[in-house]
Coordinates of C-alpha atoms and ligand atoms in Angstrom, one line a residue:
M1 CA -42.3 6.5 14.7
E2 CA -42.1 9.6 12.6
I3 CA -39.0 11.5 11.7
S4 CA -39.3 14.4 9.4
Y5 CA -36.5 15.9 7.3
P6 CA -36.7 19.5 6.0
T7 CA -35.4 18.4 2.5
P8 CA -34.8 15.1 0.7
W9 CA -31.0 15.7 1.0
H10 CA -31.3 15.7 4.8
A11 CA -33.0 12.3 4.5
V12 CA -30.2 11.1 2.2
V13 CA -27.5 12.3 4.6
D14 CA -29.3 10.6 7.5
A15 CA -29.4 7.4 5.5
L16 CA -25.7 7.7 4.8
V17 CA -24.8 8.3 8.5
H18 CA -27.0 5.4 9.5
R19 CA -25.1 3.1 7.1
G20 CA -21.8 4.3 8.3
V21 CA -20.9 6.0 5.0
S22 CA -18.0 8.3 6.0
T23 CA -16.9 9.6 2.6
V24 CA -18.9 10.9 -0.4
F25 CA -17.5 11.8 -3.8
G26 CA -19.0 14.1 -6.3
L27 CA -19.7 17.4 -8.0
P28 CA -23.3 18.6 -7.3
G29 CA -25.1 20.6 -9.9
D30 CA -26.5 24.1 -9.5
D31 CA -28.7 22.9 -6.6
L32 CA -26.4 22.9 -3.6
G33 CA -28.9 21.2 -1.3
A34 CA -26.7 18.2 -0.9
L35 CA -23.9 20.4 0.4
H36 CA -26.2 22.2 2.8
A37 CA -27.4 18.9 4.2
L38 CA -23.8 17.7 4.5
Q39 CA -22.6 20.9 6.2
E40 CA -23.0 19.5 9.8
A41 CA -22.8 15.8 9.0
P42 CA -19.9 13.5 10.1
V43 CA -19.4 12.7 6.4
R44 CA -16.4 13.9 4.3
M45 CA -17.4 15.2 0.9
L46 CA -14.7 15.1 -1.7
L47 CA -15.7 17.9 -4.1
C48 CA -14.3 16.9 -7.5
R49 CA -13.9 18.9 -10.7
D50 CA -15.1 16.2 -13.0
Q51 CA -17.9 13.7 -12.5
R52 CA -15.8 11.0 -14.2
S53 CA -13.1 11.3 -11.6
A54 CA -15.7 11.4 -8.8
L55 CA -17.1 8.1 -9.9
F56 CA -13.6 6.6 -10.5
M57 CA -12.6 7.7 -7.0
A58 CA -15.8 6.2 -5.5
T59 CA -15.1 3.0 -7.4
G60 CA -11.5 2.8 -6.0
Y61 CA -12.9 3.5 -2.6
A62 CA -15.5 0.7 -2.8
M63 CA -12.9 -1.7 -4.1
Q64 CA -10.5 -1.0 -1.3
A65 CA -13.0 -0.6 1.5
G66 CA -15.1 -3.6 0.4
R67 CA -18.3 -1.5 1.0
T68 CA -20.7 0.6 -1.0
A69 CA -19.5 4.0 -2.1
V70 CA -21.7 7.0 -2.8
C71 CA -21.4 9.7 -5.4
V72 CA -23.4 12.9 -6.0
V73 CA -23.8 14.5 -9.4
G74 CA -26.0 17.1 -11.1
K75 CA -28.2 16.6 -14.1
G76 CA -27.9 16.6 -17.9
P77 CA -24.2 16.8 -18.9
A78 CA -23.2 15.9 -15.4
V79 CA -25.0 12.6 -15.8
A80 CA -23.6 12.2 -19.2
N81 CA -20.1 12.7 -17.8
A82 CA -20.9 10.1 -15.0
V83 CA -21.7 7.5 -17.6
T84 CA -18.0 6.6 -18.1
G85 CA -17.7 6.0 -14.4
L86 CA -20.8 3.9 -14.3
L87 CA -19.4 1.7 -17.1
E88 CA -16.2 1.2 -15.1
A89 CA -18.0 0.5 -11.9
Q90 CA -20.3 -2.0 -13.6
S91 CA -17.4 -3.7 -15.3
S92 CA -15.5 -3.9 -12.0
G93 CA -18.5 -5.2 -10.2
V94 CA -18.3 -2.5 -7.6
P95 CA -21.2 -1.5 -5.2
L96 CA -21.9 2.2 -5.9
V97 CA -24.9 4.4 -5.3
V98 CA -25.0 7.4 -7.6
L99 CA -27.4 10.2 -6.6
A100 CA -28.2 12.5 -9.5
G101 CA -30.3 15.7 -10.1
G102 CA -33.0 15.7 -12.7
T103 CA -35.6 17.9 -14.5
A104 CA -38.7 18.7 -12.5
A105 CA -41.8 16.5 -13.4
K106 CA -43.8 19.6 -14.4
R107 CA -41.1 20.8 -16.8
R108 CA -40.2 17.5 -18.6
D109 CA -40.2 17.6 -22.4
S110 CA -40.4 21.4 -22.3
G111 CA -36.9 22.1 -23.4
A112 CA -35.9 22.8 -19.8
F113 CA -32.4 23.9 -18.9
Q114 CA -30.0 20.8 -19.0
E115 CA -33.0 18.5 -19.6
L116 CA -32.0 15.0 -20.5
D117 CA -33.9 11.7 -20.5
Q118 CA -31.4 10.3 -18.0
L119 CA -32.9 7.0 -17.0
P120 CA -32.6 5.3 -20.4
L121 CA -29.1 6.6 -20.7
V122 CA -27.9 5.0 -17.5
R123 CA -30.0 1.8 -17.5
P124 CA -27.7 -0.5 -19.4
L125 CA -24.9 0.3 -17.0
V126 CA -26.6 -0.1 -13.6
K127 CA -28.3 -2.9 -11.6
W128 CA -31.2 -0.5 -10.9
A129 CA -32.2 3.0 -11.9
A130 CA -35.0 4.9 -10.2
R131 CA -36.4 8.4 -10.1
V132 CA -38.1 9.7 -7.0
D133 CA -41.1 11.7 -8.0
H134 CA -42.8 11.9 -4.6
P135 CA -41.2 12.5 -1.2
S136 CA -42.9 9.4 0.2
R137 CA -40.9 7.2 -2.2
L138 CA -37.5 8.5 -1.1
V139 CA -37.0 6.2 2.0
P140 CA -37.9 2.9 0.3
V141 CA -35.9 3.9 -2.8
L142 CA -32.8 4.6 -0.8
D143 CA -33.1 1.4 1.1
R144 CA -33.5 -0.5 -2.2
A145 CA -30.5 1.3 -3.8
F146 CA -28.2 0.2 -1.0
L147 CA -29.6 -3.3 -0.9
L148 CA -29.2 -3.9 -4.6
A149 CA -25.8 -2.3 -5.0
A150 CA -24.2 -4.6 -2.5
S151 CA -26.2 -7.8 -2.8
G152 CA -25.4 -10.7 -5.1
A153 CA -23.0 -9.6 -7.7
P154 CA -22.3 -6.0 -6.6
G155 CA -22.7 -3.1 -9.1
P156 CA -23.7 0.5 -9.5
V157 CA -27.3 1.8 -8.8
Y158 CA -28.7 5.1 -9.9
V159 CA -31.2 7.3 -8.0
E160 CA -32.5 10.5 -9.5
L161 CA -33.8 13.3 -7.3
P162 CA -35.7 15.8 -9.7
D163 CA -35.6 19.5 -9.0
D164 CA -39.2 19.8 -7.8
L165 CA -38.6 17.2 -5.1
L166 CA -35.8 19.2 -3.5
D167 CA -37.8 21.7 -1.5
Q168 CA -40.3 19.1 -0.1
E169 CA -40.3 17.7 3.4
V170 CA -39.7 14.0 3.7
V171 CA -41.2 11.9 6.5
R172 CA -39.8 8.6 7.6
T173 CA -42.2 6.3 9.5
R174 CA -40.0 3.3 9.9
P175 CA -36.4 2.4 10.7
W176 CA -33.9 2.3 7.8
A177 CA -33.7 -1.2 6.3
Q178 CA -31.2 -3.7 7.7
E179 CA -28.7 -5.7 5.8
P180 CA -30.3 -8.9 4.6
I181 CA -29.5 -12.1 6.4
L182 CA -27.7 -14.6 4.0
A183 CA -29.0 -18.2 4.1
G184 CA -26.4 -21.0 4.2
A185 CA -23.8 -21.1 1.5
A186 CA -23.7 -23.6 -1.4
G187 CA -22.9 -27.2 -0.6
A188 CA -19.7 -28.9 -1.8
A189 CA -21.3 -30.1 -5.1
P190 CA -20.3 -33.8 -5.9
A191 CA -19.6 -33.1 -9.6
A192 CA -17.1 -30.4 -8.6
L193 CA -15.4 -32.6 -5.9
E194 CA -15.0 -35.4 -8.4
L195 CA -13.1 -33.1 -10.8
L196 CA -11.0 -31.7 -8.0
A197 CA -10.1 -35.1 -6.7
G198 CA -9.4 -36.5 -10.1
A199 CA -7.2 -33.7 -11.5
R200 CA -3.5 -34.4 -11.9
R201 CA -2.4 -31.0 -13.2
P202 CA -5.0 -28.5 -11.9
V203 CA -4.8 -24.7 -12.2
V204 CA -6.8 -22.3 -10.0
L205 CA -7.6 -18.9 -11.5
V206 CA -8.6 -16.1 -9.1
G207 CA -10.8 -13.3 -10.4
G208 CA -11.8 -9.9 -9.0
G209 CA -15.0 -11.4 -7.6
M210 CA -12.9 -12.9 -4.9
R211 CA -11.8 -9.6 -3.5
G212 CA -12.1 -9.7 0.3
R213 CA -13.2 -13.4 0.2
N214 CA -9.9 -15.3 0.7
E215 CA -10.1 -15.5 4.5
E216 CA -7.1 -17.2 6.1
G217 CA -5.6 -17.9 2.8
R218 CA -8.1 -20.7 2.0
I219 CA -7.4 -20.4 -1.8
E220 CA -3.7 -21.1 -1.1
A221 CA -4.8 -24.0 1.1
L222 CA -6.9 -25.4 -1.7
A223 CA -4.0 -25.1 -4.1
E224 CA -1.8 -27.0 -1.7
R225 CA -4.4 -29.7 -1.1
I226 CA -5.1 -30.5 -4.8
G227 CA -1.6 -29.6 -5.9
A228 CA -2.7 -26.7 -8.2
A229 CA -0.9 -23.8 -9.7
V230 CA -2.6 -20.5 -8.9
F231 CA -3.0 -17.6 -11.3
A232 CA -4.9 -14.3 -11.0
T233 CA -6.8 -12.1 -13.5
A234 CA -5.6 -8.5 -13.4
S235 CA -8.5 -7.5 -11.2
G236 CA -8.1 -10.6 -9.0
R237 CA -4.6 -9.5 -8.0
G238 CA -4.1 -8.9 -4.3
V239 CA -6.4 -11.8 -3.3
V240 CA -3.8 -14.5 -3.0
D241 CA -0.2 -14.1 -1.7
E242 CA 2.0 -13.9 -4.8
R243 CA 5.0 -15.1 -2.8
H244 CA 3.3 -18.5 -2.5
P245 CA 5.3 -21.1 -4.4
A246 CA 2.1 -22.1 -6.4
F247 CA 1.6 -18.6 -7.8
G248 CA 2.4 -18.3 -11.5
G249 CA 1.4 -14.7 -12.3
L250 CA -1.5 -13.3 -14.3
A251 CA -3.5 -15.2 -16.8
G252 CA -4.1 -14.4 -20.4
L253 CA -2.5 -11.4 -22.0
Y254 CA -0.2 -10.8 -19.0
S255 CA 0.9 -14.4 -18.5
P256 CA 4.7 -14.7 -18.1
A257 CA 6.1 -16.7 -21.1
E258 CA 8.0 -19.0 -18.7
L259 CA 4.6 -20.2 -17.2
Q260 CA 3.3 -21.2 -20.6
P261 CA 4.0 -24.9 -20.0
V262 CA 1.8 -24.8 -17.0
W263 CA -1.2 -23.6 -19.1
E264 CA -0.4 -26.1 -21.8
G265 CA -0.2 -29.0 -19.4
A266 CA -3.2 -28.2 -17.2
D267 CA -6.0 -30.9 -17.1
L268 CA -8.4 -28.8 -15.0
L269 CA -9.0 -25.1 -14.6
V270 CA -10.9 -24.0 -11.5
T271 CA -12.0 -20.3 -11.8
L272 CA -13.1 -18.4 -8.7
G273 CA -15.0 -15.1 -9.2
S274 CA -13.9 -14.5 -12.8
R275 CA -16.1 -13.7 -15.8
L276 CA -13.3 -15.1 -18.0
E277 CA -13.1 -12.0 -20.1
E278 CA -10.8 -11.6 -23.1
T279 CA -7.8 -10.2 -21.3
A280 CA -7.7 -13.1 -18.9
T281 CA -8.2 -15.8 -21.5
Y282 CA -6.1 -14.5 -24.4
S283 CA -3.0 -16.5 -25.0
G284 CA -2.1 -17.7 -21.4
F285 CA -5.0 -20.1 -20.9
V286 CA -5.9 -23.8 -20.9
G287 CA -6.1 -25.9 -24.0
E288 CA -9.2 -26.8 -25.9
G289 CA -11.4 -29.4 -24.2
V290 CA -9.9 -29.0 -20.7
P291 CA -12.8 -28.8 -18.3
V292 CA -13.3 -25.4 -16.6
L293 CA -15.0 -25.6 -13.2
Q294 CA -16.4 -22.1 -12.6
V295 CA -17.5 -20.7 -9.3
N296 CA -19.4 -17.4 -9.4
L297 CA -21.9 -15.6 -7.1
D298 CA -24.1 -14.7 -10.0
A299 CA -25.2 -16.7 -13.1
G300 CA -24.5 -13.6 -15.2
G301 CA -20.8 -13.9 -14.3
L302 CA -20.5 -17.4 -15.6
S303 CA -18.9 -17.8 -19.1
T304 CA -20.6 -20.2 -21.5
E305 CA -17.6 -20.4 -23.7
Y306 CA -16.0 -23.4 -22.0
P307 CA -16.9 -27.0 -21.1
G308 CA -17.2 -28.0 -17.5
P309 CA -19.6 -27.7 -14.5
S310 CA -20.2 -24.5 -12.6
V311 CA -21.1 -23.7 -9.0
L312 CA -23.3 -20.7 -8.1
G313 CA -22.2 -19.5 -4.7
E314 CA -19.9 -17.2 -2.7
G315 CA -16.4 -18.3 -3.7
G316 CA -14.9 -18.1 -0.1
A317 CA -17.7 -20.4 1.3
V318 CA -17.4 -22.8 -1.7
V319 CA -13.7 -23.2 -1.2
A320 CA -14.2 -23.7 2.5
H321 CA -16.7 -26.5 1.7
W322 CA -14.3 -28.1 -0.7
L323 CA -11.5 -28.1 1.8
E324 CA -13.7 -29.7 4.3
A325 CA -15.0 -32.3 1.9
L326 CA -11.7 -33.2 0.4
G327 CA -10.0 -33.8 3.7
S328 CA -6.2 -34.3 3.7
G329 CA -4.2 -35.5 0.7
A330 CA -0.8 -35.6 -0.9
G331 CA -1.3 -33.0 -3.6
Q332 CA 0.4 -33.6 -7.0
P333 CA 4.2 -33.5 -6.3
E334 CA 5.2 -33.8 -10.0
W335 CA 2.9 -31.0 -11.1
T336 CA 4.0 -28.9 -8.2
A337 CA 7.6 -29.4 -9.2
T338 CA 6.8 -28.3 -12.8
V339 CA 5.1 -25.1 -11.5
A340 CA 8.1 -24.4 -9.2
R341 CA 10.5 -24.8 -12.1
C342 CA 8.5 -22.5 -14.4
R343 CA 8.2 -19.9 -11.6
A344 CA 11.9 -20.1 -11.0
E345 CA 12.5 -19.6 -14.7
A346 CA 10.3 -16.5 -14.7
R347 CA 12.2 -15.1 -11.7
A348 CA 15.5 -15.8 -13.4
A349 CA 14.4 -14.1 -16.6
V350 CA 13.4 -11.0 -14.6
T351 CA 16.7 -11.0 -12.8
A352 CA 18.7 -11.3 -16.1
R353 CA 16.6 -8.5 -17.7
L354 CA 17.2 -6.2 -14.8
A355 CA 20.9 -7.0 -14.8
E356 CA 21.1 -6.1 -18.5
M357 CA 19.2 -2.9 -17.9
A358 CA 21.5 -2.0 -15.0
G359 CA 24.3 -1.9 -17.6
S360 CA 22.7 0.9 -19.6
A361 CA 22.5 4.6 -18.7
T362 CA 18.8 4.7 -19.6
L363 CA 16.3 4.3 -16.8
H364 CA 13.8 1.5 -17.6
V365 CA 10.3 1.1 -16.3
A366 CA 11.1 -2.3 -14.9
E367 CA 13.9 -0.8 -12.8
V368 CA 11.5 1.8 -11.4
L369 CA 9.2 -1.1 -10.3
A370 CA 12.2 -2.9 -8.7
V371 CA 13.2 0.1 -6.7
L372 CA 9.5 0.7 -5.8
E373 CA 9.2 -2.8 -4.5
R374 CA 12.3 -2.3 -2.4
L375 CA 11.3 1.0 -0.9
A376 CA 7.6 0.9 -0.5
P377 CA 6.4 -0.7 2.8
A378 CA 4.9 -4.2 2.5
D379 CA 1.4 -3.0 3.0
R380 CA 1.6 -0.8 -0.1
I381 CA -1.3 -0.7 -2.6
L382 CA -0.3 -0.4 -6.2
V383 CA -3.0 1.3 -8.4
Q384 CA -2.5 0.6 -12.1
E385 CA -3.6 2.4 -15.2
N386 CA -4.2 1.7 -18.8
G387 CA -1.3 2.5 -21.1
L388 CA 1.7 1.1 -22.8
Q389 CA 4.4 1.7 -20.4
D390 CA 2.8 1.0 -17.0
M391 CA 2.0 -2.4 -18.3
W392 CA 5.3 -3.7 -16.9
S393 CA 3.6 -3.9 -13.5
Y394 CA 1.2 -6.5 -14.8
F395 CA 4.0 -8.9 -15.5
F396 CA 4.8 -11.0 -12.5
P397 CA 7.4 -11.2 -11.0
H398 CA 8.4 -7.7 -12.2
W399 CA 5.9 -6.7 -9.6
V400 CA 4.9 -9.0 -6.8
C401 CA 1.8 -8.5 -4.6
G402 CA 2.4 -10.1 -1.3
A403 CA -0.3 -11.0 1.2
E404 CA -0.1 -7.6 3.1
A405 CA -0.1 -5.6 -0.2
G406 CA -3.0 -4.5 -2.3
S407 CA -3.7 -4.0 -6.0
I408 CA -6.3 -2.0 -7.8
V409 CA -6.6 -2.1 -11.6
P410 CA -9.0 -0.8 -14.2
S411 CA -11.7 -3.2 -15.4
E412 CA -11.9 -5.0 -18.7
Q413 CA -13.0 -1.7 -20.1
T414 CA -9.5 -0.3 -19.3
T415 CA -10.9 3.2 -19.1
L416 CA -8.0 5.7 -19.4
G417 CA -7.8 7.9 -16.3
F418 CA -9.4 5.4 -14.0
G419 CA -6.3 4.4 -12.0
A420 CA -5.1 8.0 -11.7
A421 CA -8.4 9.1 -10.1
A422 CA -9.3 5.9 -8.3
A423 CA -6.0 6.1 -6.3
G424 CA -7.6 9.0 -4.4
G425 CA -10.5 6.9 -3.3
V426 CA -8.2 4.0 -2.4
K427 CA -6.1 6.3 -0.2
L428 CA -9.3 7.6 1.5
A429 CA -10.4 4.0 2.2
A430 CA -6.9 3.0 3.5
P431 CA -5.4 6.3 4.9
E432 CA -2.7 4.5 6.8
R433 CA -1.3 2.6 3.9
P434 CA 1.0 3.8 1.1
V435 CA -1.0 4.1 -2.1
V436 CA 1.1 4.3 -5.3
A437 CA -0.5 5.1 -8.7
F438 CA 1.6 3.9 -11.6
V439 CA 0.4 5.9 -14.5
G440 CA 1.3 7.2 -18.0
D441 CA 1.5 11.0 -18.5
G442 CA -1.6 10.8 -20.8
A443 CA -3.7 9.3 -18.0
F444 CA -2.3 11.7 -15.5
A445 CA -3.0 14.8 -17.6
M446 CA -6.5 13.5 -18.3
V447 CA -7.4 13.7 -14.6
A448 CA -5.0 16.4 -13.5
N449 CA -7.8 18.6 -12.3
D450 CA -8.8 16.1 -9.8
V451 CA -5.3 15.1 -8.8
S452 CA -5.3 18.8 -7.8
T453 CA -8.5 18.0 -5.7
L454 CA -6.5 15.4 -3.9
A455 CA -3.5 17.8 -3.5
R456 CA -5.8 20.5 -2.0
E457 CA -7.5 17.9 0.3
G458 CA -4.3 16.4 1.5
V459 CA -5.0 12.9 0.2
G460 CA -1.4 11.6 0.1
V461 CA -1.2 9.5 -3.0
T462 CA 2.2 8.9 -4.6
Y463 CA 2.1 9.2 -8.4
V464 CA 4.8 7.6 -10.4
V465 CA 4.2 9.2 -13.8
L466 CA 5.9 7.6 -16.8
R467 CA 6.4 10.5 -19.1
N468 CA 6.8 9.9 -22.8
R469 CA 4.9 13.1 -23.7
G470 CA 1.7 11.6 -25.1
Y471 CA -0.3 8.5 -25.8
G472 CA 2.4 5.9 -26.1
W473 CA 0.0 3.0 -26.7
L474 CA -1.6 4.6 -29.7
Q475 CA 1.8 5.8 -31.0
C476 CA 3.1 2.3 -30.9
Q477 CA 0.0 1.2 -32.8
L478 CA 0.7 3.8 -35.5
D479 CA 4.4 2.8 -35.7
Q480 CA 3.4 -0.9 -35.9
H481 CA 1.2 -0.3 -38.9
G482 CA 3.8 1.5 -40.9
T483 CA 2.3 4.9 -40.5
A484 CA 5.2 6.3 -38.5
G485 CA 6.3 9.6 -39.9
G486 CA 2.9 10.3 -41.4
R487 CA 0.6 13.2 -40.7
F488 CA -0.5 12.0 -37.3
R489 CA 1.3 11.7 -34.0
F490 CA 0.2 10.8 -30.5
L491 CA 3.4 12.0 -28.9
D492 CA 4.8 15.5 -28.6
E493 CA 7.6 15.7 -31.2
R494 CA 10.2 16.1 -28.5
G495 CA 9.0 12.9 -26.8
L496 CA 11.0 10.6 -29.0
D497 CA 14.5 12.0 -28.7
E498 CA 14.6 14.1 -25.6
R499 CA 14.7 12.8 -22.0
G500 CA 12.6 15.6 -20.5
P501 CA 13.0 19.1 -19.4
E502 CA 16.5 20.3 -18.6
E503 CA 17.3 21.4 -15.1
G504 CA 15.4 24.7 -14.4
Q505 CA 13.0 24.2 -17.2
E506 CA 9.3 23.8 -16.6
S507 CA 7.9 20.3 -16.5
S508 CA 5.3 19.3 -19.1
L509 CA 3.0 17.9 -16.4
P510 CA 0.2 19.9 -14.9
V511 CA 0.9 19.6 -11.1
H512 CA -0.9 21.5 -8.4
P513 CA 1.5 23.7 -6.3
A514 CA 0.4 22.0 -3.1
A515 CA 1.9 18.7 -4.4
W516 CA 5.4 17.6 -4.0
H517 CA 6.9 17.2 -7.5
A518 CA 10.2 16.0 -8.8
V519 CA 11.7 14.8 -12.1
V520 CA 14.1 11.9 -12.2
R521 CA 16.8 13.3 -14.4
E522 CA 19.3 10.6 -14.0
K523 CA 19.1 6.9 -13.1
A524 CA 21.2 7.3 -9.9
A525 CA 18.7 9.7 -8.4
L526 CA 15.7 7.4 -8.6
G527 CA 16.0 5.7 -5.2
E528 CA 16.4 8.9 -3.3
L529 CA 13.6 10.7 -5.1
L530 CA 11.2 7.8 -4.8
G531 CA 12.0 7.5 -1.1
E532 CA 11.3 11.2 -0.7
A533 CA 8.0 10.9 -2.6
L534 CA 6.8 8.1 -0.4
R535 CA 7.8 10.0 2.7
E536 CA 5.9 13.1 1.5
S537 CA 2.8 11.1 0.8
A538 CA 3.0 9.5 4.2
K539 CA 2.6 13.1 5.6
G540 CA -0.6 13.5 3.6
R541 CA 0.8 15.2 0.5
V542 CA 0.2 14.2 -3.1
A543 CA 3.7 13.4 -4.5
V544 CA 4.3 13.3 -8.2
L545 CA 7.5 11.6 -9.4
E546 CA 8.0 12.2 -13.0
V547 CA 10.0 9.5 -14.7
P548 CA 11.0 10.2 -18.3
V549 CA 10.7 7.0 -20.4
T550 CA 11.5 6.1 -24.0
I551 CA 8.6 4.8 -26.1
D552 CA 10.4 1.6 -26.9
D553 CA 10.5 0.6 -23.2
A554 CA 7.5 -1.8 -23.2
P555 CA 7.2 -5.4 -22.0
P556 CA 8.3 -8.0 -24.5
G557 CA 5.8 -8.8 -27.2
I558 CA 3.3 -6.0 -26.2
T559 CA 4.1 -3.5 -28.9
E560 CA 3.2 -6.1 -31.6
L561 CA -0.3 -6.5 -30.2
D562 CA -3.3 -4.8 -31.7
G563 CA -5.9 -3.2 -29.5
D564 CA -8.3 -6.0 -30.3
F565 CA -5.9 -8.8 -29.6
P566 CA -6.1 -10.3 -33.2
G567 CA -6.9 -13.9 -33.4
A568 CA -8.8 -14.2 -30.1
A569 CA -12.1 -13.6 -31.9
Q570 CA -11.2 -15.9 -34.9
E571 CA -10.0 -18.7 -32.8
A572 CA -13.4 -19.6 -31.5
T573 CA -12.8 -21.3 -28.2
N574 CA -9.1 -21.8 -27.7
P575 CA -6.8 -18.8 -27.7
V576 CA -3.8 -20.8 -26.5
S577 CA -3.7 -23.1 -29.5
T578 CA -2.1 -20.5 -31.8
P579 CA 1.6 -20.2 -31.7
V580 CA 1.4 -16.5 -32.2
G581 CA 0.1 -16.1 -28.6
T582 CA 3.2 -17.7 -27.2
E583 CA 5.5 -15.6 -29.3
Q584 CA 3.8 -12.5 -28.0
H585 CA 5.0 -13.3 -24.5
A586 CA 8.5 -14.4 -25.5
Ligands
TPP601 C1 -11.4 6.5 -22.2 C2 -10.4 5.9 -23.1 N1 -10.0 6.4 -24.2 C3 -9.1 5.9 -25.0 C4 -8.5 4.7 -24.6 C5 -7.4 4.1 -25.5 N2 -6.1 4.3 -25.0 C6 -5.4 3.2 -24.4 S1 -3.9 3.6 -23.9 C7 -4.0 5.2 -24.4 C8 -2.9 6.1 -24.2 C9 -2.3 6.1 -22.8 O1 -1.4 7.1 -22.7 P1 -0.5 7.3 -21.4 O2 -1.4 7.3 -20.2 O3 0.4 8.4 -21.5 O4 0.3 5.9 -21.3 P2 1.3 5.4 -22.4 O5 0.5 4.5 -23.4 O6 2.0 6.6 -23.1 O7 2.3 4.6 -21.7 C10 -5.3 5.4 -24.9 C11 -5.7 6.7 -25.5 C12 -8.8 4.2 -23.4 N3 -8.3 3.0 -23.0 N4 -9.8 4.8 -22.6

């Protein structure tokens, strides 16, 4: 066979169509060959205004769709801008192929326009980086890019198409590569089974590596069989049904205080698809010496900070093997009762907190979440951000992610602006489902240019924007360290004492005119406006609901934290052993 393409971009587009890629994100450079090749193709190109947002959107898309996303960027500063997105995609373990421009071979090191040595810049952030210097290399490089992005532990891959390649014909002499066939999954592993069978107070921790791998609720079935409590890391949210009686919330930093006895009492921790990074292990975590049985697809994802055996394998298959090998059993009724009691206490604490809030005229973030939970259909997907005030949504059961619902969060890098942009990719991957981005006004403003892209393109995301007029997290750090009232401020002066623009005044948020936009000026209006926002988004319109919040409205204990979670580093292996951790979640 011999198929010839007039340009490399035509070959790329054919590869995309062959692989069923229906959406591409990006901002091409001065060379618009990619757009010409896409002109007639059945592929939607979301033209972004910032490469960072393009990569964030692509990452959100890949997370939601469970398949490789594709991004197109230019060269030089475009690649530099894309670096933040690569960092986030790498940290989230998301399959992403980034196609970038590059300086022509014959002009390298000549001080050419936008020349940058791009390969070494991106290499630490990708699974593979390649430059195509000859048209005959394009087909195998594209095949390899898609193979590596999605295989094993998924991650980003970078392919550079230098300028002097772009007017050359490409000939393909063989079919595009097929998906590799996976050999049989890992066995049940006797050492692991022994631990599972012997544990009296087990805990299962579900990480982001289990996304799309909990077929038929097999993790919940394992929890029932061995009588375990189930927790999730932030990125593992949405994998298990949080309404299940064994679910105890998030681990580590976001662990509900009422669940602390479960962490303290555990005699085995089973981790599925988690790298056990700091946010997941800080404070709410097992005691020193408790064995941690880790399951991960990739050895690089195994933590070597804890004792206990590990299993290398696909988590879903490993759990299925365990269930089969364990057979039936009685669980651990006493431990299950402890978990149920702690869970009920966490629920009661939230109910009491909401009742207290209901008595004040001020609208609280927790109340916004409660109304959102009531109004948004069950298959909603909540996209979270990085900030002080949106953090309420990490605290189960202030927000509960049921089996039909979804959750997308930033990685351990907590890159500001990720959630606000990624929500667009999530919506494109799940157009029929309500996608709600829960974001601070700082994050929103950072990606406002590409929220406008979504508004223009009719990508109906609902934005709930918590407006404190600035960077609340950093302001609370300043206040915490006694520098309040000094030279520096992270909030607009009016942010502390005003509740937002008066009726008729301009909003402080940059919102595209094609978007629906309203400000919640009084508590009583919240339900109606949120309902309207959700309805507008369902029609394909970006909806921005601006919710004025006061800076002191943060989850308990959070404002006292330092950015680097003090103590975690000094405590060597066991973050839960310090009383300060428990206090911070009181
Ligand atoms: C790229 C990046 N830069 C800086 C930070 C540090 N940072 C964490 S939260 C935050 C402020 C967030 O402000 P906003 O989105 O308005 O939420 P708020 O904290 O006010 O609730 C900043 C700057 C970050 N996480 N990522």
